[in-house]
Every structure is written in structure tokens, then in C-alpha cells.
Short mmCIF file of C-alpha atoms in Angstrom, two decimals:
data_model
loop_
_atom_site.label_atom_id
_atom_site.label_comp_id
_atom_site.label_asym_id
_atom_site.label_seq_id
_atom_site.Cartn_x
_atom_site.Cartn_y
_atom_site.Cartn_z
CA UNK A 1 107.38 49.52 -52.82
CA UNK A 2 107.51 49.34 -56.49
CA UNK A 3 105.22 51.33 -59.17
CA UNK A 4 101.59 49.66 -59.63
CA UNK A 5 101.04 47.81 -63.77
CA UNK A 6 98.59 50.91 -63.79
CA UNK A 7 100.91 53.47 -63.95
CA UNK A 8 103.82 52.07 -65.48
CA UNK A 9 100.83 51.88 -68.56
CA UNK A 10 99.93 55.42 -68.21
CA UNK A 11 103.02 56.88 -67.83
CA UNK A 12 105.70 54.87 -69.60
CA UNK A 13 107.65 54.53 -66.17
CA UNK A 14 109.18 51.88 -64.42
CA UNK A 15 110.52 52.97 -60.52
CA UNK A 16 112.61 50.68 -58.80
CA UNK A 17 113.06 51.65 -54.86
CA UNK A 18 116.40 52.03 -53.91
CA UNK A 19 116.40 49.18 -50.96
CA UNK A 20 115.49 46.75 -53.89
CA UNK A 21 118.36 48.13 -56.23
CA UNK A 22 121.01 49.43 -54.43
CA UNK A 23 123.98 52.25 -55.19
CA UNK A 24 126.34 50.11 -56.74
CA UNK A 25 124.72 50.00 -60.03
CA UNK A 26 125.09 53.74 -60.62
CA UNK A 27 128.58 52.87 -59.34
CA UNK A 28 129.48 50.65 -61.93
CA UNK A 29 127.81 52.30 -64.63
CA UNK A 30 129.58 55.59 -63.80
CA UNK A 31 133.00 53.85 -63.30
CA UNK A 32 132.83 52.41 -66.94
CA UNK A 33 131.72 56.28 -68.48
CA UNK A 34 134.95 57.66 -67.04
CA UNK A 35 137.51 55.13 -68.29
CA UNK A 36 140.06 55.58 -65.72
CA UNK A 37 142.95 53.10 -65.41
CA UNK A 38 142.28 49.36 -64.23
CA UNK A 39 144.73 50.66 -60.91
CA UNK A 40 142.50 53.07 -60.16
CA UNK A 41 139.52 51.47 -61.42
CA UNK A 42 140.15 48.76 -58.44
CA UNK A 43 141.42 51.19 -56.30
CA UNK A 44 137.92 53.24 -56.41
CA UNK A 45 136.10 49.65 -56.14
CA UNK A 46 137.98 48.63 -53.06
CA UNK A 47 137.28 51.95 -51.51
CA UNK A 48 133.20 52.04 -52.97
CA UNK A 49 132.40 49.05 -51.18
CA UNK A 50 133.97 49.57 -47.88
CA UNK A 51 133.36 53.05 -47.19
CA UNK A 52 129.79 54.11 -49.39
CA UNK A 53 127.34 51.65 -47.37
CA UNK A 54 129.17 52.29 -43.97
CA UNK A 55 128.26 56.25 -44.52
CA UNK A 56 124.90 55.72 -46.05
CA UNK A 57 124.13 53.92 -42.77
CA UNK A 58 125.84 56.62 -40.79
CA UNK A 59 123.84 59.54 -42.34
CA UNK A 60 120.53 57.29 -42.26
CA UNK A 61 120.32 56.27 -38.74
CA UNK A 62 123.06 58.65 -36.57
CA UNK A 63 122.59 62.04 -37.98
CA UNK A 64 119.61 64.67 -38.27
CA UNK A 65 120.14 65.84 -41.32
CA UNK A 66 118.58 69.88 -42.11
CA UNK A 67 117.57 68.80 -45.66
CA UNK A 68 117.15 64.93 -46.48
CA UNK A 69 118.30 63.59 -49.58
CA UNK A 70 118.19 60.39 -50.97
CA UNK A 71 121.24 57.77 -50.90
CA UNK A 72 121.74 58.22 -54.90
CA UNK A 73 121.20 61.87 -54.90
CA UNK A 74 124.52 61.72 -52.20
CA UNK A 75 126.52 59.50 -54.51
CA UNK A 76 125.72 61.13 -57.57
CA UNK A 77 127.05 64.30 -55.90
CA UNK A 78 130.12 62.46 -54.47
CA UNK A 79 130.78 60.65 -58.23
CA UNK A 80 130.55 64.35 -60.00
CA UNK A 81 133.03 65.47 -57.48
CA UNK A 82 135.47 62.75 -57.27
CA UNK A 83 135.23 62.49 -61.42
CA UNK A 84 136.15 66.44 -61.60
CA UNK A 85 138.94 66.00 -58.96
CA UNK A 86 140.58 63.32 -61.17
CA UNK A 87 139.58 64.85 -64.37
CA UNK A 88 142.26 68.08 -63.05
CA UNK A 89 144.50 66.28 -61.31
CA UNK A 90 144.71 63.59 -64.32
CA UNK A 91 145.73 67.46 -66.46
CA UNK A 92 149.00 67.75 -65.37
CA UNK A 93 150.07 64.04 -65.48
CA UNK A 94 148.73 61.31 -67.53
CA UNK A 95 148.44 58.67 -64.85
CA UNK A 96 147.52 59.93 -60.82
CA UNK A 97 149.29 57.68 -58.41
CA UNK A 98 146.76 55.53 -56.10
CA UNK A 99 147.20 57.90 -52.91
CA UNK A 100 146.05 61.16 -55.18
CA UNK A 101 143.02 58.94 -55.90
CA UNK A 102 142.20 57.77 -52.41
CA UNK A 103 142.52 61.47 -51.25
CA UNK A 104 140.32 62.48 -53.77
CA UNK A 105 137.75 60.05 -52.91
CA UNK A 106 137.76 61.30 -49.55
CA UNK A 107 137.61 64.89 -50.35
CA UNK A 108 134.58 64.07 -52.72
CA UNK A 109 132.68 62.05 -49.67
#
């Protein structure tokens, strides 16, 4: 499941699988980069953890997918489009209220 000693050596690489690490550390990592305000911060967290695993699941084990990607290739796609959606919106007034942010997390899913 995890890279052998031999070619973390050789190549200078550790690889952790994603059913040992998870997606919410690229969550939370991402969520501190775009410094958004602690309402929406726990807004996004609320809606993170109820929805992201539930679809994950979904896409794994209900749906024939034409071209497989992985779970973090999926959220990093979803986090680029949820931070651009709030990065506009967030132009025209200097806070969003919470229901712009939960429809732009659902437009990014």
C-alpha cells in the first residue's frame, strides 16, 4: 500500500495511499491558503464533512464513471472552483453572506 524503503532511497519520494490519509488534509491545508472569514471558514467545514465523503462513496461504488479519477484529483478540482467562485463573488462585496457560499459549494461539487 505504501512505497517500499527501496525506493523512497532512490527516488527521494515518500507516497502515502489515499485510504491511509484521507481528503481532509488537502482540505484543511487549502482552507488556511485562502483566508476566508471564520463564518465561512465553518460554514465550508460543516458542509466538507457532510457532503465530500458521502459523494466520494457515491462516485466510487454507484456510478461507472467514462474516465476514473482519483478522490483528490475530484476535490482539488472542486477546491479550485469553489475558491474562484468566492474569489468573484467576494469582488463586489467584502464579506459573501453564508447562502452565496453554500451555493457556491454546490455549484463547485
Amino acid at each position: 500500500r505504501n512505497a517500499s524503503p527501496a525506493t523512497v532511497s532512490r527516488a527521494g519520494i515518500i507516497y502515502v495511499s489515499l485510504a491511509d490519509l484521507g481528503w481532509q488534509p488537502y482540505y484543511v491545508s487549502w482552507l488556511k491558503e485562502i483566508k476566508r472569514p471564520k463564518a465561512e471558514d465553518d460554514l465550508l467545514s460543516k458542509l466538507f464533512d457532510k457532503v465530500v465523503t458521502a459523494i466520494f462513496e457515491l462516485l466510487l461504488f454507484e456510478c461507472s464513471p467514462c474516465m476514473y479519477n482519483t478522490p483528490i484529483v475530484l476535490l482539488t478540482s472542486m477546491c479550485t472552483t469553489l475558491y474562484q467562485l468566492l474569489l468573484d463573488a467576494g469582488k463586489e462585496n467584502a464579506q459573501l453572506d453564508l447562502a452565496q457560499v453554500e451555493r457556491s459549494f454546490l455549484y463547485s461539487l
